[in-house]
Short mmCIF file of C-alpha atoms in Angstrom, two decimals:
data_model
loop_
_atom_site.label_atom_id
_atom_site.label_comp_id
_atom_site.label_asym_id
_atom_site.label_seq_id
_atom_site.Cartn_x
_atom_site.Cartn_y
_atom_site.Cartn_z
CA UNK S 6 -72.83 -80.35 -61.22
CA UNK S 7 -73.64 -79.91 -64.94
CA UNK S 8 -76.47 -82.19 -64.60
CA UNK S 9 -78.17 -79.77 -62.04
CA UNK S 10 -81.07 -77.96 -63.46
CA UNK S 11 -80.91 -74.05 -63.63
CA UNK S 12 -83.11 -73.44 -60.68
CA UNK S 13 -80.81 -75.48 -58.49
CA UNK S 14 -77.70 -73.93 -59.81
CA UNK S 15 -79.31 -70.32 -59.22
CA UNK S 16 -80.17 -71.35 -55.45
CA UNK S 17 -76.53 -72.66 -54.73
CA UNK S 18 -74.98 -69.49 -56.48
CA UNK S 19 -77.54 -67.09 -54.46
CA UNK S 20 -76.16 -68.73 -50.95
CA UNK S 21 -72.38 -68.40 -51.82
CA UNK S 22 -70.31 -65.50 -50.69
CA UNK S 23 -69.11 -63.02 -53.49
CA UNK S 24 -65.74 -64.72 -53.65
CA UNK S 25 -67.27 -68.04 -53.92
CA UNK S 26 -69.55 -66.76 -56.68
CA UNK S 27 -66.70 -66.06 -58.71
CA UNK S 28 -65.31 -69.38 -58.26
CA UNK S 29 -68.60 -70.99 -58.87
CA UNK S 30 -68.69 -69.15 -62.26
CA UNK S 31 -65.19 -70.07 -63.15
CA UNK S 32 -65.75 -73.77 -62.27
CA UNK S 33 -68.92 -74.30 -64.25
CA UNK S 34 -69.45 -74.26 -67.89
CA UNK S 35 -72.57 -72.60 -69.61
CA UNK S 36 -72.89 -70.03 -66.75
CA UNK S 37 -73.51 -66.98 -68.70
CA UNK S 38 -76.74 -66.24 -67.14
CA UNK S 39 -75.15 -66.24 -63.68
CA UNK S 40 -72.13 -63.87 -64.82
CA UNK S 41 -74.66 -61.62 -66.20
CA UNK S 42 -75.95 -61.12 -62.54
CA UNK S 43 -72.33 -60.16 -61.17
CA UNK S 44 -72.35 -56.42 -61.82
CA UNK S 45 -75.52 -55.95 -59.69
CA UNK S 46 -74.31 -58.42 -57.24
CA UNK S 47 -70.92 -56.52 -56.96
CA UNK S 48 -72.89 -53.00 -56.80
CA UNK S 49 -74.78 -54.32 -53.89
CA UNK S 50 -71.85 -55.83 -52.04
CA UNK S 51 -69.85 -52.34 -52.42
CA UNK S 52 -72.80 -50.44 -50.89
CA UNK S 53 -72.71 -52.82 -48.00
CA UNK S 54 -69.16 -52.54 -47.57
CA UNK S 55 -69.64 -48.61 -47.34
CA UNK S 56 -72.84 -48.77 -45.26
CA UNK S 57 -70.98 -51.09 -42.73
CA UNK S 58 -67.90 -48.95 -42.79
CA UNK S 59 -65.93 -52.31 -43.53
CA UNK S 60 -63.03 -50.20 -44.72
CA UNK S 61 -63.15 -47.20 -42.56
CA UNK S 62 -65.34 -44.21 -41.59
CA UNK S 63 -64.69 -42.61 -45.05
CA UNK S 64 -66.69 -43.82 -48.18
CA UNK S 65 -64.64 -46.10 -50.30
CA UNK S 66 -64.91 -45.37 -54.05
CA UNK S 67 -61.97 -47.03 -55.59
CA UNK S 68 -63.83 -50.41 -56.31
CA UNK S 69 -63.03 -49.87 -59.96
CA UNK S 70 -59.29 -50.88 -59.25
CA UNK S 71 -59.37 -54.66 -59.44
CA UNK S 72 -56.37 -54.85 -56.82
CA UNK S 73 -58.51 -53.00 -54.36
CA UNK S 74 -61.96 -54.70 -55.18
CA UNK S 75 -60.71 -58.24 -54.93
CA UNK S 76 -58.73 -57.71 -51.88
CA UNK S 77 -61.85 -56.31 -49.91
CA UNK S 78 -63.95 -59.31 -51.18
CA UNK S 79 -61.46 -61.63 -50.02
CA UNK S 80 -60.86 -59.99 -46.48
CA UNK S 81 -64.76 -59.80 -46.04
CA UNK S 82 -65.26 -63.36 -46.90
CA UNK S 83 -62.23 -64.45 -44.84
CA UNK S 84 -60.21 -65.97 -47.41
CA UNK S 85 -56.51 -66.12 -47.85
CA UNK S 86 -54.84 -63.05 -49.43
CA UNK S 87 -52.32 -64.09 -52.19
CA UNK S 88 -48.75 -62.76 -51.99
CA UNK S 89 -49.09 -60.99 -55.26
CA UNK S 90 -51.71 -58.70 -53.57
CA UNK S 91 -49.47 -57.80 -50.92
CA UNK S 92 -47.46 -54.97 -52.73
CA UNK S 93 -46.83 -51.43 -52.07
CA UNK S 94 -49.59 -50.29 -54.75
CA UNK S 95 -52.26 -52.05 -52.44
CA UNK S 96 -53.55 -49.25 -50.14
CA UNK S 97 -56.40 -51.54 -49.12
CA UNK S 98 -54.13 -53.37 -46.59
CA UNK S 99 -53.14 -50.11 -45.12
CA UNK S 100 -56.58 -48.99 -44.01
CA UNK S 101 -57.25 -48.66 -40.34
CA UNK S 102 -60.47 -50.88 -40.13
CA UNK S 103 -58.89 -53.37 -42.58
CA UNK S 104 -55.62 -53.79 -40.17
CA UNK S 105 -58.38 -54.54 -37.47
CA UNK S 106 -60.15 -57.06 -39.47
CA UNK S 107 -57.04 -58.86 -40.30
CA UNK S 108 -56.12 -58.99 -36.62
CA UNK S 109 -59.76 -59.90 -35.74
CA UNK S 110 -59.17 -63.06 -38.04
CA UNK S 111 -55.98 -63.89 -36.19
CA UNK S 112 -54.15 -64.15 -39.30
CA UNK S 113 -50.55 -63.56 -38.04
CA UNK S 114 -49.03 -64.68 -41.52
CA UNK S 115 -50.58 -61.94 -43.17
CA UNK S 116 -49.93 -59.52 -40.56
CA UNK S 117 -46.10 -60.32 -40.67
CA UNK S 118 -46.17 -59.96 -44.56
CA UNK S 119 -47.91 -56.53 -44.13
CA UNK S 120 -45.63 -55.60 -41.58
CA UNK S 121 -42.67 -56.28 -43.93
CA UNK S 122 -44.13 -54.80 -47.15
CA UNK S 123 -45.83 -51.79 -45.35
CA UNK S 124 -43.85 -51.03 -42.12
CA UNK S 125 -43.81 -47.26 -42.81
CA UNK S 126 -47.38 -47.17 -43.17
CA UNK S 127 -48.93 -49.50 -40.65
CA UNK S 128 -50.54 -47.99 -37.50
CA UNK S 129 -49.67 -50.91 -35.05
CA UNK S 130 -52.13 -49.85 -32.50
CA UNK S 131 -54.96 -50.88 -34.75
CA UNK S 132 -53.44 -54.39 -34.88
CA UNK S 133 -53.09 -54.45 -31.10
CA UNK S 134 -56.60 -53.30 -30.63
CA UNK S 135 -58.06 -55.97 -32.49
CA UNK S 136 -55.64 -58.59 -31.23
CA UNK S 137 -56.63 -57.76 -27.68
CA UNK S 138 -60.15 -57.61 -28.18
CA UNK S 139 -60.48 -60.86 -29.85
CA UNK S 140 -57.97 -62.74 -27.62
CA UNK S 141 -55.30 -63.34 -30.19
CA UNK S 142 -52.38 -63.62 -27.65
CA UNK S 143 -50.08 -65.09 -30.51
CA UNK S 144 -50.53 -61.94 -32.54
CA UNK S 145 -49.64 -59.83 -29.36
CA UNK S 146 -46.47 -62.20 -28.59
CA UNK S 147 -45.22 -61.51 -31.94
CA UNK S 148 -45.86 -57.69 -31.67
CA UNK S 149 -44.18 -57.68 -28.32
CA UNK S 150 -41.10 -59.72 -29.71
CA UNK S 151 -40.66 -57.20 -32.61
CA UNK S 152 -41.23 -54.16 -30.36
CA UNK S 153 -44.43 -53.26 -31.53
CA UNK S 154 -45.96 -52.31 -28.16
CA UNK S 155 -48.68 -50.11 -27.48
CA UNK S 156 -49.21 -48.33 -23.90
CA UNK S 157 -52.99 -48.35 -24.07
CA UNK S 158 -53.28 -52.14 -24.62
CA UNK S 159 -54.69 -52.72 -21.15
CA UNK S 160 -57.44 -50.10 -21.78
CA UNK S 161 -58.39 -52.32 -24.79
CA UNK S 162 -58.77 -55.38 -22.44
CA UNK S 163 -60.55 -53.18 -19.83
CA UNK S 164 -63.19 -52.37 -22.39
CA UNK S 165 -63.92 -55.95 -23.12
CA UNK S 166 -64.04 -56.89 -19.43
CA UNK S 167 -61.14 -59.20 -19.90
CA UNK S 168 -59.26 -59.64 -16.53
CA UNK S 169 -57.28 -62.52 -17.62
CA UNK S 170 -55.84 -60.48 -20.59
CA UNK S 171 -55.12 -57.55 -18.29
CA UNK S 172 -53.05 -59.70 -15.93
CA UNK S 173 -51.28 -61.39 -18.76
CA UNK S 174 -50.50 -57.86 -20.36
CA UNK S 175 -49.01 -56.73 -17.12
CA UNK S 176 -46.91 -59.81 -16.68
CA UNK S 177 -45.59 -58.87 -20.33
CA UNK S 178 -44.34 -55.50 -18.93
CA UNK S 179 -47.47 -53.25 -20.16
CA UNK S 180 -48.55 -50.61 -17.66
CA UNK S 181 -51.96 -49.63 -16.32
CA UNK S 182 -52.77 -46.08 -17.30
CA UNK S 183 -53.96 -43.53 -14.88
CA UNK S 184 -57.47 -43.84 -16.14
CA UNK S 185 -57.58 -47.37 -17.47
CA UNK S 186 -60.43 -48.14 -14.95
CA UNK S 187 -62.66 -45.71 -16.70
CA UNK S 188 -62.85 -48.21 -19.53
CA UNK S 189 -63.73 -51.12 -17.16
CA UNK S 190 -67.10 -52.94 -18.07
CA UNK S 191 -67.64 -55.21 -15.15
CA UNK S 192 -67.05 -54.95 -11.20
CA UNK S 193 -64.16 -57.26 -11.21
CA UNK S 194 -61.99 -55.65 -13.60
CA UNK S 195 -63.02 -52.32 -12.31
CA UNK S 196 -61.95 -53.22 -8.66
CA UNK S 197 -58.61 -54.75 -9.82
CA UNK S 198 -57.64 -51.66 -11.85
CA UNK S 199 -58.63 -49.12 -9.15
CA UNK S 200 -56.44 -51.40 -6.54
CA UNK S 201 -53.49 -50.79 -9.13
CA UNK S 202 -53.71 -47.23 -8.65
CA UNK S 203 -55.97 -46.34 -11.68
CA UNK S 204 -59.07 -44.02 -11.63
CA UNK S 205 -62.50 -43.96 -13.24
CA UNK S 206 -64.76 -40.97 -13.79
CA UNK S 207 -68.05 -42.85 -14.85
CA UNK S 208 -68.56 -41.11 -18.13
CA UNK S 209 -68.24 -44.25 -20.17
CA UNK S 210 -70.53 -46.51 -17.75
CA UNK S 211 -73.08 -43.81 -18.10
CA UNK S 212 -72.88 -43.93 -21.79
CA UNK S 213 -73.61 -47.54 -21.42
CA UNK S 214 -76.14 -47.24 -18.99
CA UNK S 215 -74.25 -49.12 -16.40
CA UNK S 216 -75.88 -47.93 -13.23
CA UNK S 217 -74.22 -50.83 -11.17
CA UNK S 218 -70.74 -49.53 -11.85
CA UNK S 219 -71.83 -45.81 -11.39
CA UNK S 220 -73.21 -46.76 -7.82
CA UNK S 221 -70.09 -48.32 -6.95
CA UNK S 222 -67.88 -45.58 -7.97
CA UNK S 223 -70.12 -43.22 -6.13
CA UNK S 224 -69.94 -45.10 -2.85
CA UNK S 225 -66.06 -45.25 -3.11
CA UNK S 226 -66.29 -41.42 -3.88
CA UNK S 227 -64.48 -41.87 -7.05
CA UNK S 228 -66.95 -40.91 -9.49
CA UNK S 229 -67.39 -37.40 -10.87
CA UNK S 230 -71.38 -36.90 -11.36
CA UNK S 231 -70.80 -34.14 -13.76
CA UNK S 232 -69.42 -36.82 -16.20
CA UNK S 233 -71.94 -39.32 -15.47
CA UNK S 234 -74.84 -36.74 -16.08
CA UNK S 235 -73.21 -35.98 -19.41
CA UNK S 236 -73.00 -39.33 -20.82
CA UNK S 237 -76.40 -40.47 -19.55
CA UNK S 238 -78.19 -37.69 -21.31
CA UNK S 239 -76.05 -37.88 -24.44
CA UNK S 240 -77.00 -41.84 -24.63
CA UNK S 241 -80.52 -41.53 -23.31
CA UNK S 242 -80.40 -43.61 -20.02
CA UNK S 243 -83.06 -41.94 -17.82
CA UNK S 244 -82.43 -44.37 -14.67
CA UNK S 245 -78.97 -43.07 -14.56
CA UNK S 246 -80.07 -39.49 -15.02
CA UNK S 247 -82.43 -39.87 -12.03
CA UNK S 248 -79.67 -41.43 -9.86
CA UNK S 249 -77.43 -38.52 -10.48
CA UNK S 250 -80.25 -36.01 -9.97
CA UNK S 251 -81.14 -37.51 -6.68
CA UNK S 252 -77.68 -37.00 -5.57
CA UNK S 253 -77.90 -33.34 -6.32
CA UNK S 254 -76.17 -32.95 -9.64
CA UNK S 255 -77.79 -31.46 -12.87
CA UNK S 256 -76.90 -29.16 -15.54
CA UNK S 257 -79.33 -27.18 -17.64
CA UNK S 258 -76.97 -26.98 -20.61
CA UNK S 259 -76.55 -30.74 -21.07
CA UNK S 260 -78.93 -32.30 -23.64
CA UNK S 261 -79.42 -34.88 -26.30
CA UNK S 262 -81.65 -36.03 -28.87
CA UNK S 263 -83.78 -38.56 -27.16
CA UNK S 264 -87.29 -37.18 -26.71
CA UNK S 265 -87.97 -39.18 -23.45
CA UNK S 266 -84.98 -37.68 -21.90
CA UNK S 267 -86.04 -34.15 -23.13
CA UNK S 268 -89.60 -34.52 -21.87
CA UNK S 269 -88.26 -35.55 -18.39
CA UNK S 270 -85.69 -32.68 -18.06
CA UNK S 271 -88.30 -30.19 -19.18
CA UNK S 272 -90.91 -31.49 -16.87
CA UNK S 273 -88.40 -31.34 -14.00
CA UNK S 274 -87.26 -27.70 -14.88
CA UNK S 275 -83.74 -29.25 -15.78
CA UNK S 276 -83.34 -27.48 -19.16
CA UNK S 277 -82.88 -23.84 -20.11
CA UNK S 278 -85.15 -22.55 -22.99
CA UNK S 279 -82.20 -21.44 -24.81
CA UNK S 280 -81.12 -21.82 -28.69
CA UNK S 281 -78.01 -23.70 -27.66
CA UNK S 282 -80.47 -26.65 -26.61
CA UNK S 283 -82.28 -26.65 -30.03
CA UNK S 284 -78.75 -26.51 -31.75
CA UNK S 285 -77.72 -29.65 -29.95
CA UNK S 286 -81.12 -31.51 -30.58
CA UNK S 287 -80.82 -30.50 -34.12
CA UNK S 288 -77.33 -31.97 -34.44
CA UNK S 289 -78.75 -35.35 -33.31
CA UNK S 290 -80.81 -35.60 -36.34
CA UNK S 291 -84.04 -36.54 -34.23
CA UNK S 292 -86.97 -34.56 -35.78
CA UNK S 293 -89.26 -35.59 -33.24
CA UNK S 294 -87.27 -34.29 -30.38
CA UNK S 295 -86.81 -30.96 -32.30
CA UNK S 296 -90.74 -30.63 -33.08
CA UNK S 297 -91.12 -31.22 -29.06
CA UNK S 298 -88.83 -28.46 -28.37
CA UNK S 299 -90.74 -26.20 -30.92
CA UNK S 300 -94.12 -27.04 -29.12
CA UNK S 301 -92.54 -25.78 -25.80
CA UNK S 302 -91.57 -22.49 -27.51
CA UNK S 303 -87.79 -23.19 -27.62
CA UNK S 304 -85.93 -20.71 -30.16
CA UNK S 305 -85.19 -22.67 -33.20
CA UNK S 306 -85.14 -20.11 -36.00
CA UNK S 307 -81.39 -19.51 -35.86
CA UNK S 308 -79.01 -20.28 -38.53
CA UNK S 309 -76.88 -22.30 -36.26
CA UNK S 310 -79.79 -24.59 -35.70
CA UNK S 311 -80.12 -25.07 -39.42
CA UNK S 312 -76.19 -25.72 -39.51
CA UNK S 313 -76.72 -28.38 -36.99
CA UNK S 314 -79.61 -30.02 -38.93
CA UNK S 315 -77.30 -30.00 -42.09
CA UNK S 316 -74.72 -31.59 -40.08
CA UNK S 317 -77.25 -34.47 -38.95
CA UNK S 318 -78.06 -35.08 -42.58
CA UNK S 319 -81.66 -35.57 -41.75
CA UNK S 320 -83.39 -34.37 -45.04
CA UNK S 321 -86.76 -34.23 -43.44
CA UNK S 322 -85.64 -32.11 -40.47
CA UNK S 323 -83.72 -29.74 -42.96
CA UNK S 324 -86.80 -29.38 -44.89
CA UNK S 325 -89.08 -28.84 -41.92
CA UNK S 326 -86.86 -26.03 -40.57
CA UNK S 327 -86.63 -24.40 -43.82
CA UNK S 328 -90.71 -24.58 -43.91
CA UNK S 329 -90.52 -22.68 -40.83
CA UNK S 330 -88.45 -19.87 -42.40
CA UNK S 331 -85.53 -20.67 -40.15
CA UNK S 332 -82.70 -18.35 -41.41
CA UNK S 333 -79.94 -19.87 -43.74
CA UNK S 334 -76.59 -18.30 -44.57
CA UNK S 335 -76.14 -18.64 -48.35
CA UNK S 336 -72.96 -16.68 -49.10
CA UNK S 337 -69.64 -16.75 -47.68
CA UNK S 338 -68.42 -13.88 -45.82
CA UNK S 339 -65.31 -11.73 -46.91
CA UNK S 340 -63.10 -13.04 -44.45
CA UNK S 341 -64.22 -16.69 -44.64
CA UNK S 342 -64.96 -16.50 -40.77
CA UNK S 343 -67.75 -19.25 -40.57
CA UNK S 344 -68.87 -22.44 -42.44
CA UNK S 345 -71.73 -22.56 -44.63
CA UNK S 346 -74.62 -25.17 -44.98
CA UNK S 347 -72.96 -26.20 -48.20
CA UNK S 348 -69.50 -26.74 -46.40
CA UNK S 349 -71.04 -28.80 -43.56
CA UNK S 350 -73.10 -31.00 -46.11
CA UNK S 351 -69.99 -31.70 -48.18
CA UNK S 352 -67.73 -32.50 -45.26
CA UNK S 353 -70.42 -35.11 -43.83
CA UNK S 354 -70.68 -36.75 -47.44
CA UNK S 355 -73.69 -38.60 -46.48
CA UNK S 356 -75.60 -40.84 -49.03
CA UNK S 357 -78.07 -37.97 -49.53
CA UNK S 358 -75.53 -35.33 -50.22
CA UNK S 359 -76.72 -34.70 -53.66
CA UNK S 360 -80.45 -34.31 -52.43
CA UNK S 361 -79.06 -31.78 -49.86
CA UNK S 362 -77.12 -29.91 -52.16
CA UNK S 363 -79.95 -29.36 -54.56
CA UNK S 364 -82.10 -28.38 -51.89
CA UNK S 365 -79.80 -25.78 -50.79
CA UNK S 366 -79.16 -24.44 -54.26
CA UNK S 367 -83.01 -24.09 -54.66
CA UNK S 368 -83.25 -22.12 -51.70
CA UNK S 369 -80.59 -19.78 -52.72
CA UNK S 370 -77.42 -20.95 -51.65
CA UNK S 371 -74.10 -20.50 -53.74
CA UNK S 372 -71.28 -22.84 -54.52
CA UNK S 373 -67.72 -21.89 -54.79
CA UNK S 374 -64.05 -23.15 -55.62
CA UNK S 375 -63.62 -24.32 -51.88
CA UNK S 376 -66.76 -26.36 -52.26
CA UNK S 377 -65.14 -28.08 -55.39
CA UNK S 378 -61.94 -28.77 -53.43
CA UNK S 379 -64.37 -30.44 -50.68
CA UNK S 380 -66.02 -32.56 -52.75
CA UNK S 381 -62.75 -33.64 -54.76
CA UNK S 382 -61.21 -34.52 -51.33
CA UNK S 383 -64.16 -36.92 -50.24
CA UNK S 384 -64.32 -38.42 -53.68
CA UNK S 385 -68.03 -38.05 -54.42
CA UNK S 386 -67.91 -37.75 -58.14
CA UNK S 387 -71.85 -37.17 -58.29
CA UNK S 388 -71.33 -34.52 -55.93
CA UNK S 389 -68.61 -32.76 -58.07
CA UNK S 390 -70.49 -33.33 -61.25
CA UNK S 391 -73.47 -31.39 -59.68
CA UNK S 392 -71.43 -28.54 -58.44
CA UNK S 393 -69.88 -28.26 -61.96
CA UNK S 394 -73.33 -28.16 -63.41
CA UNK S 395 -74.18 -25.15 -61.25
CA UNK S 396 -71.39 -23.21 -62.78
CA UNK S 397 -68.41 -24.05 -60.59
CA UNK S 398 -65.04 -24.02 -62.09
CA UNK S 399 -62.48 -26.86 -62.32
CA UNK S 400 -58.84 -26.08 -62.05
CA UNK S 401 -55.51 -27.72 -61.41
CA UNK S 402 -56.19 -27.48 -57.74
CA UNK S 403 -58.95 -30.20 -58.10
CA UNK S 404 -56.65 -32.56 -59.83
CA UNK S 405 -54.13 -31.94 -56.90
CA UNK S 406 -56.60 -32.58 -53.98
CA UNK S 407 -57.94 -35.66 -55.88
CA UNK S 408 -54.58 -36.99 -56.41
CA UNK S 409 -53.44 -36.51 -52.78
CA UNK S 410 -56.53 -38.44 -51.42
CA UNK S 411 -56.28 -41.15 -54.08
CA UNK S 412 -59.29 -40.37 -56.07
CA UNK S 413 -58.41 -41.43 -59.80
CA UNK S 414 -61.99 -41.40 -60.82
CA UNK S 415 -62.05 -37.70 -59.96
CA UNK S 416 -58.98 -36.96 -61.94
CA UNK S 417 -60.17 -39.01 -65.08
CA UNK S 418 -63.51 -37.12 -65.06
CA UNK S 419 -62.01 -33.64 -64.51
CA UNK S 420 -59.54 -34.18 -67.27
CA UNK S 421 -62.40 -35.17 -69.57
CA UNK S 422 -63.97 -31.60 -68.72
CA UNK S 423 -60.73 -30.04 -69.65
CA UNK S 424 -59.28 -29.50 -66.31
CA UNK S 425 -55.67 -28.62 -66.22
CA UNK S 426 -52.92 -30.18 -64.21
CA UNK S 427 -49.55 -29.46 -63.00
CA UNK S 428 -46.44 -31.19 -61.30
CA UNK S 429 -48.11 -30.37 -57.79
CA UNK S 430 -50.33 -33.37 -58.48
CA UNK S 431 -47.51 -35.84 -58.55
CA UNK S 432 -45.93 -34.46 -55.59
CA UNK S 433 -49.17 -34.44 -53.40
CA UNK S 434 -49.64 -38.30 -54.03
CA UNK S 435 -46.14 -39.55 -52.57
CA UNK S 436 -47.04 -38.76 -48.74
CA UNK S 437 -50.13 -40.82 -48.95
CA UNK S 438 -48.85 -43.64 -51.01
CA UNK S 439 -51.33 -43.59 -54.06
CA UNK S 440 -48.97 -45.13 -56.65
CA UNK S 441 -51.74 -46.38 -58.70
CA UNK S 442 -52.65 -42.67 -59.15
CA UNK S 443 -49.11 -41.74 -59.94
CA UNK S 444 -48.72 -44.45 -62.39
CA UNK S 445 -51.88 -43.14 -64.63
CA UNK S 446 -50.85 -39.41 -64.32
CA UNK S 447 -47.54 -40.41 -65.69
CA UNK S 448 -49.03 -42.37 -68.35
CA UNK S 449 -48.28 -46.09 -66.95
CA UNK S 450 -50.70 -48.89 -66.74
CA UNK S 451 -53.78 -46.96 -67.94
CA UNK S 452 -55.21 -49.73 -69.64
CA UNK S 453 -55.42 -51.96 -66.33
CA UNK S 454 -56.63 -49.29 -63.76
CA UNK S 455 -60.07 -50.23 -64.18
CA UNK S 456 -61.14 -46.92 -65.55
CA UNK S 457 -61.92 -46.18 -69.05
CA UNK S 458 -60.57 -42.70 -70.34
CA UNK S 459 -59.26 -41.08 -73.69
CA UNK S 460 -56.47 -39.37 -71.74
CA UNK S 461 -53.43 -38.93 -74.07
CA UNK S 462 -51.34 -36.34 -72.35
CA UNK S 463 -48.92 -37.29 -69.25
CA UNK S 464 -49.12 -34.98 -66.27
CA UNK S 465 -46.21 -32.80 -65.80
CA UNK S 466 -43.66 -33.36 -63.06
CA UNK S 467 -40.56 -32.09 -61.54
CA UNK S 468 -38.31 -35.08 -60.84
CA UNK S 469 -35.86 -33.35 -58.55
CA UNK S 470 -38.80 -31.94 -56.42
CA UNK S 471 -40.70 -35.28 -56.42
CA UNK S 472 -37.40 -37.03 -55.26
CA UNK S 473 -36.77 -34.50 -52.57
CA UNK S 474 -40.48 -35.18 -51.07
CA UNK S 475 -39.89 -38.66 -51.54
CA UNK S 476 -36.59 -38.74 -49.39
CA UNK S 477 -38.19 -36.35 -46.70
CA UNK S 478 -41.69 -37.88 -46.21
CA UNK S 479 -41.43 -41.54 -47.44
CA UNK S 480 -37.72 -42.51 -46.94
CA UNK S 481 -38.82 -46.09 -46.73
CA UNK S 482 -40.84 -46.30 -49.80
CA UNK S 483 -39.14 -48.55 -52.40
CA UNK S 484 -40.20 -46.98 -55.76
CA UNK S 485 -37.77 -46.52 -58.60
CA UNK S 486 -38.30 -42.76 -59.62
CA UNK S 487 -36.92 -43.61 -63.24
CA UNK S 488 -39.98 -45.59 -63.98
CA UNK S 489 -42.08 -42.81 -63.86
CA UNK S 490 -39.73 -40.31 -65.83
CA UNK S 491 -41.33 -40.79 -69.33
#
């Protein structure tokens, strides 16, 4: 390989998975030029992980932790996870989507090791879901033998249209639920489940646009057209809507964001000219549809419509409404009786959060301590830095919230700004098993956590209180309290 020219080496390097790129660099000599590319490759990979929601619906920020980073890379590339990674400190292996990914790969050996190490934290329904979805009978058999049953397993099989799996699960003692048939995606599975006494409302079939199943359910007088209409409008299936309409069912308060659906509903006088319609369309993020309503004189200039647009995270829509002088509630009421645009934007934690916050601030919105706590909870450091630059204060509550949610990078930055901390931070960690954060707070392994800091103090704690919370909330967590007593 050393005789290959640099262009060939670069080509080979480019086509490798990220795990193999690391191995390639370790194996070859004089690979400095390739090593220098890894930081950008890592950033691109990590962005993709969050975009595809590989680890879950919430953004993952802790790539700075080598244990977390390499675990995710190995799992994504379907590589073996070393035993040294299967430790209580490795929270990645407890994430819902990661559990599903491991089961998807059919890796029973790893599942058994994880259950042994994390039995208190694993949601075995996630494992069962993926095992059923991907036909891993050996995993399901092991879960049954070890009493890790899940009552909705047949629903999972119905979603896939796997009648063979359903019959096998019945033979293993699983039961058909009253509405398992609702999830059926083919006629044979649907008929079988109905014959066994299950029912279907047609909503999920309408969401998929499966007119064949809807007609079958209608013919046997089982389907509620109300549910069908709702699902079809929400997901843009006009043929289903027309079928339901022909059968005499329509609701003027049911709308979605699809322009062709809105046009048809409006042309057939099946939609009320009401602000609630504008609000629902705004929440979909479809600016073209909202502009269509505006052209038909639907009321748009309402603070609830602007709030819905914020929830959609569509910057263009948000700016368009502002240009129309749509009302915006900028300040919090005395009794905290409603959410502000800033609250909704932070809760969504979209990729364009910083841009939305800057616009809101420019237009007159105010940020407060509640917003700081919200951002600390999500782990969005850039958002927190911006709020801080706008005059928001940092206090021990920020440290506690960040600790509870495992956001060590938030804690490190907040401490660098002089933020105080107290014993509540250590107590908040335990229920959610962020042992790596606890170690850092107590001055342990700060040089190996993946974050650089100049912290010299140790976060205070109350050992008795900590022990009491540990015994109450995490009785199976095997940690030695004395290790943290410095």
